[in-house]
mmCIF file with all atom_site columns, C-alpha atoms in Angstrom:
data_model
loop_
_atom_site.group_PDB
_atom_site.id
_atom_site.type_symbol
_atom_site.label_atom_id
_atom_site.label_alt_id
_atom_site.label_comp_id
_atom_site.label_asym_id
_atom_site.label_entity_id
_atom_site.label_seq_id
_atom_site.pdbx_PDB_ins_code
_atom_site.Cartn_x
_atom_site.Cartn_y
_atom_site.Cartn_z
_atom_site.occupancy
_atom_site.B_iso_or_equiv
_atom_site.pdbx_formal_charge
_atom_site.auth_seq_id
_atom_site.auth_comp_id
_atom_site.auth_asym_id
_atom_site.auth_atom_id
_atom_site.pdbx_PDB_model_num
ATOM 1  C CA . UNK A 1 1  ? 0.000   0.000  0.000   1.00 40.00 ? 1  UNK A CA 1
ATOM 2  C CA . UNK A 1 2  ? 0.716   3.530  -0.861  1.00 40.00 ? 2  UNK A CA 1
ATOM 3  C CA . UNK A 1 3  ? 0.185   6.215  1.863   1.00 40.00 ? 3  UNK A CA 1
ATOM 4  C CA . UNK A 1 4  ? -0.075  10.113 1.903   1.00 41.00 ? 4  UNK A CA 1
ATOM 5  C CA . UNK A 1 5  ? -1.415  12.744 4.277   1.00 41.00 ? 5  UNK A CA 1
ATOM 6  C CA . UNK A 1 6  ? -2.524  15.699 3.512   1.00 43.00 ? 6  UNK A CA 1
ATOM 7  C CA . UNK A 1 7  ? -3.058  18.341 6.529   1.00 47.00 ? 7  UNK A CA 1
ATOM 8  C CA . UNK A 1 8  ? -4.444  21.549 4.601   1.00 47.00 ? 8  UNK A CA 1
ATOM 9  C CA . UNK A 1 9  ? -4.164  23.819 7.853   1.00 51.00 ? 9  UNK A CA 1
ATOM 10 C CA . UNK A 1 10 ? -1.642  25.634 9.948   1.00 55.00 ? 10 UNK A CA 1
ATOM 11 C CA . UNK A 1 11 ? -0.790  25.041 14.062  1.00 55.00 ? 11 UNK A CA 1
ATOM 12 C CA . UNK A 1 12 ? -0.940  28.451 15.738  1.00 58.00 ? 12 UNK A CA 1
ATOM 13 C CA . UNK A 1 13 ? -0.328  28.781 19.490  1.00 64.00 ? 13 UNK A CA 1
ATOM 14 C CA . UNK A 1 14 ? -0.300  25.155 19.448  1.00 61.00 ? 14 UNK A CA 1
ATOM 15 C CA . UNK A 1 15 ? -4.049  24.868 17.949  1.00 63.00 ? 15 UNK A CA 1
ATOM 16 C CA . UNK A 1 16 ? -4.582  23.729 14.488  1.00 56.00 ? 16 UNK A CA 1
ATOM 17 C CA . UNK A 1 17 ? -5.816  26.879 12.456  1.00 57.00 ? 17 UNK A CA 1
ATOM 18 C CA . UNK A 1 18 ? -7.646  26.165 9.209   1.00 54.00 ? 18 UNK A CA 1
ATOM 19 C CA . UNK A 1 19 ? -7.090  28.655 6.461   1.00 54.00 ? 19 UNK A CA 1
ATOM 20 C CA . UNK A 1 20 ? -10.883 29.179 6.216   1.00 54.00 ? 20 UNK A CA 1
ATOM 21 C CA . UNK A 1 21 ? -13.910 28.371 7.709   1.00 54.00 ? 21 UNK A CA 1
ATOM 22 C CA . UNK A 1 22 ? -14.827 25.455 5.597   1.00 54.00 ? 22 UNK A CA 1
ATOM 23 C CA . UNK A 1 23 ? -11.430 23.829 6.690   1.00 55.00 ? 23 UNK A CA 1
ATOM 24 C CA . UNK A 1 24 ? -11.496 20.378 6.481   1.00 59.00 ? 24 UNK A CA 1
ATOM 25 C CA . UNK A 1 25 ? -8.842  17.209 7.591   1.00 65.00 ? 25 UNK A CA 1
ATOM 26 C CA . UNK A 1 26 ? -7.988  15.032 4.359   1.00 66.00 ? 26 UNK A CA 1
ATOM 27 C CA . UNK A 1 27 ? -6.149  12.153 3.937   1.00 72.00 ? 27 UNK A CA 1
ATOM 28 C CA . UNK A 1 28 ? -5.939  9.918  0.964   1.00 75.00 ? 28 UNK A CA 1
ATOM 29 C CA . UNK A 1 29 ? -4.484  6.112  1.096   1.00 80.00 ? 29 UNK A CA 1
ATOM 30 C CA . UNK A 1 30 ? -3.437  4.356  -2.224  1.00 81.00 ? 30 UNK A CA 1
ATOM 31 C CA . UNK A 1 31 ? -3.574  1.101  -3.094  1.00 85.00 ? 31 UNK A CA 1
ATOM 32 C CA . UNK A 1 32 ? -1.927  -0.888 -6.503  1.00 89.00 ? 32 UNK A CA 1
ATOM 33 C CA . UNK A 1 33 ? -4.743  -3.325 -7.486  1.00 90.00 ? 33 UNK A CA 1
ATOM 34 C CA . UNK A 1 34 ? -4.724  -6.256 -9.756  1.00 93.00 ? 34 UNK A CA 1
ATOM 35 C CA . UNK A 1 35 ? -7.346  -5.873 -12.952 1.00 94.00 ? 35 UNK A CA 1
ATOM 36 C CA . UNK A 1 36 ? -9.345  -8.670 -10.855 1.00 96.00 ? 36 UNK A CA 1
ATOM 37 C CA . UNK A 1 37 ? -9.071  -6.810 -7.676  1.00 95.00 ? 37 UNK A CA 1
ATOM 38 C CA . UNK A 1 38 ? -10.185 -3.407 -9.292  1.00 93.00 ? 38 UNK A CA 1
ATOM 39 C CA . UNK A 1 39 ? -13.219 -5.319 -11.088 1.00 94.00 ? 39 UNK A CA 1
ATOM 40 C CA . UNK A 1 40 ? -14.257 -6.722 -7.461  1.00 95.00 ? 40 UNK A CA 1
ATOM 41 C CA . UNK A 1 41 ? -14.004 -3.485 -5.884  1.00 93.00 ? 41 UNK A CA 1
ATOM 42 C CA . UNK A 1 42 ? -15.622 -2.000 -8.806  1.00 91.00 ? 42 UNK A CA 1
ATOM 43 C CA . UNK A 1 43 ? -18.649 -4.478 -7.881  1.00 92.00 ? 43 UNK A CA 1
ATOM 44 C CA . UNK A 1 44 ? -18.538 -3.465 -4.283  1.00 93.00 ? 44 UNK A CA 1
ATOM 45 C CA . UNK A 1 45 ? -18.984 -0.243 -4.755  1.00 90.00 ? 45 UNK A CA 1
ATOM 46 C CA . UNK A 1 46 ? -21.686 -0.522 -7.310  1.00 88.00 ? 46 UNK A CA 1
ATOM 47 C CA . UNK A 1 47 ? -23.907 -2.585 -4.750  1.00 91.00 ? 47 UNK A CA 1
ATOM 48 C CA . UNK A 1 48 ? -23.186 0.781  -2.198  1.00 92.00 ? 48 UNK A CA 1
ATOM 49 C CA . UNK A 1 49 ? -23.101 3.312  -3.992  1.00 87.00 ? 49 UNK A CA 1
ATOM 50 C CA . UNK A 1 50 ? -24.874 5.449  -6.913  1.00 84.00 ? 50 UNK A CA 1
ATOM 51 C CA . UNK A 1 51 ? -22.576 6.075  -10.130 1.00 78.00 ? 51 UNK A CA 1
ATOM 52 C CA . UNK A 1 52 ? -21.982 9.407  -10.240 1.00 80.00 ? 52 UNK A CA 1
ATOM 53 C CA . UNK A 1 53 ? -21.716 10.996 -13.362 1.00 83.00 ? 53 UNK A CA 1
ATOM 54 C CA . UNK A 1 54 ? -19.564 14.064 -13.562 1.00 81.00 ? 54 UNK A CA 1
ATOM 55 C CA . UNK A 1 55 ? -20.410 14.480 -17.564 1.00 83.00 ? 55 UNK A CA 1
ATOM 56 C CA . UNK A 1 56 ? -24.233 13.333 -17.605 1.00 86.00 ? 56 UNK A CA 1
ATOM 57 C CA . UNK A 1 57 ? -24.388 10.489 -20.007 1.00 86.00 ? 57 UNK A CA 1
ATOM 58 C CA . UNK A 1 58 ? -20.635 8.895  -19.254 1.00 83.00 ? 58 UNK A CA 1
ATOM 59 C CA . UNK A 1 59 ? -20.686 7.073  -16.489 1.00 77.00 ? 59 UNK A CA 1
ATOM 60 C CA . UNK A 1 60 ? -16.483 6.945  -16.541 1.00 79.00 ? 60 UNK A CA 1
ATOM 61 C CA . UNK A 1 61 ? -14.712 10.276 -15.388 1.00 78.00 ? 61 UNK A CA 1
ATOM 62 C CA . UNK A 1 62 ? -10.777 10.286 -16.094 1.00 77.00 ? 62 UNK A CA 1
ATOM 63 C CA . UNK A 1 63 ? -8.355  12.391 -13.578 1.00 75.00 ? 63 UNK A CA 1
ATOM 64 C CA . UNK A 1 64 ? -5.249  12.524 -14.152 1.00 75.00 ? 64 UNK A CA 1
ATOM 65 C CA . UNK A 1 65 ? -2.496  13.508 -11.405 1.00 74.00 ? 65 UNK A CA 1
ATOM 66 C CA . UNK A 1 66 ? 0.836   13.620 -11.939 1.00 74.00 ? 66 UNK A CA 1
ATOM 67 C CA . UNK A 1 67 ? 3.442   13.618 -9.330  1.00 78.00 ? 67 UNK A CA 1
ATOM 68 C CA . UNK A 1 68 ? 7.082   15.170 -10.000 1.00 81.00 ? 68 UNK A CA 1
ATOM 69 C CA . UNK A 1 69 ? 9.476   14.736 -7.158  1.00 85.00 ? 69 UNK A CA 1
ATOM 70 C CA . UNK A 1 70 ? 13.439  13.674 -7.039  1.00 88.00 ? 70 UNK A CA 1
ATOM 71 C CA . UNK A 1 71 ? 14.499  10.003 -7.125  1.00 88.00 ? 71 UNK A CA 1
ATOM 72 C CA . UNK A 1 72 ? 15.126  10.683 -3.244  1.00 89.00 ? 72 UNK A CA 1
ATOM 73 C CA . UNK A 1 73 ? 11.629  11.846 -2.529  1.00 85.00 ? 73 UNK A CA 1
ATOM 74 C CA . UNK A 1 74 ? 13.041  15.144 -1.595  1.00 87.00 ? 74 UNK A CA 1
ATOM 75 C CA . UNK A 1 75 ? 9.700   16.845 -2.086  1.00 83.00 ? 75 UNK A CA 1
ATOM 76 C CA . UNK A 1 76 ? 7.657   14.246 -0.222  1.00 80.00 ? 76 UNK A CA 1
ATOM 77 C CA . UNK A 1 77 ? 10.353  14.399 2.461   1.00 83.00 ? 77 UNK A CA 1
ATOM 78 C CA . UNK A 1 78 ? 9.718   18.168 2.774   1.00 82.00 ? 78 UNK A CA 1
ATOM 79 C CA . UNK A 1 79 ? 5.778   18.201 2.541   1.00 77.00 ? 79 UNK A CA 1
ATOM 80 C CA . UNK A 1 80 ? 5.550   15.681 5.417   1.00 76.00 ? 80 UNK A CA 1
ATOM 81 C CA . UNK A 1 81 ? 7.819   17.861 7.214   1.00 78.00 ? 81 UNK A CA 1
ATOM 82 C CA . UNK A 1 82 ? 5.873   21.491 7.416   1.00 73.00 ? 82 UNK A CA 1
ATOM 83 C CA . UNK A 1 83 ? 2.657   22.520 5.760   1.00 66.00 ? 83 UNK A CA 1
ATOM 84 C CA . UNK A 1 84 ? 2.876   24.224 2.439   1.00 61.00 ? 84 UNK A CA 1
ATOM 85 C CA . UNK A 1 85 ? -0.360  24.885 0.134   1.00 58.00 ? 85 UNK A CA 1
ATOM 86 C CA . UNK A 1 86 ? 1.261   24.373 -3.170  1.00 59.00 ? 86 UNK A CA 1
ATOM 87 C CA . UNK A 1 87 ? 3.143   21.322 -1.997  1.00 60.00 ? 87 UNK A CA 1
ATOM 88 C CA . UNK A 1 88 ? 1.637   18.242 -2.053  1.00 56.00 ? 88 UNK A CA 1
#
């Protein structure tokens, strides 16, 4: 598994300070599936769950997210390290 946290607020006088009123606590948690692991999950979450359709009429929605960093992580390294809005 594939892990990253993602704390989109600041600590002042030792109290975490969002940076505005809708400030909320995200995380996110990765995962490498198999084809047949993705088309079981894929199941699961069509028993749950409605499909949303971001483009009425196509029930698929691409993102695409692409990650630069250093071959020694040196960005990760820093963004788990202090907060900073335009690193992720």
């Amino acid at each position: 598994m594939l892990q990253g946290r993602s704390d989109n607020g600041r600590i002042v006088d030792g109290k975490l300070r969002g940076l505005s009123p809708n400030f909320i606590h995200r995380s996110e948690q990765k995962y490498e599936l198999t084809a047949a692991e993705t088309a079981v999950l894929e199941g699961e979450i069509r028993g749950c769950l409605p499909v949303y359709e971001f483009n009425p009429g196509y029930p698929y929605t691409h993102i695409t997210t692409v990650y630069y960093d250093t071959p020694e992580l040196r960005l990760y390294e820093r963004a788990s390290r202090s907060y900073d809005d335009n690193l992720k």
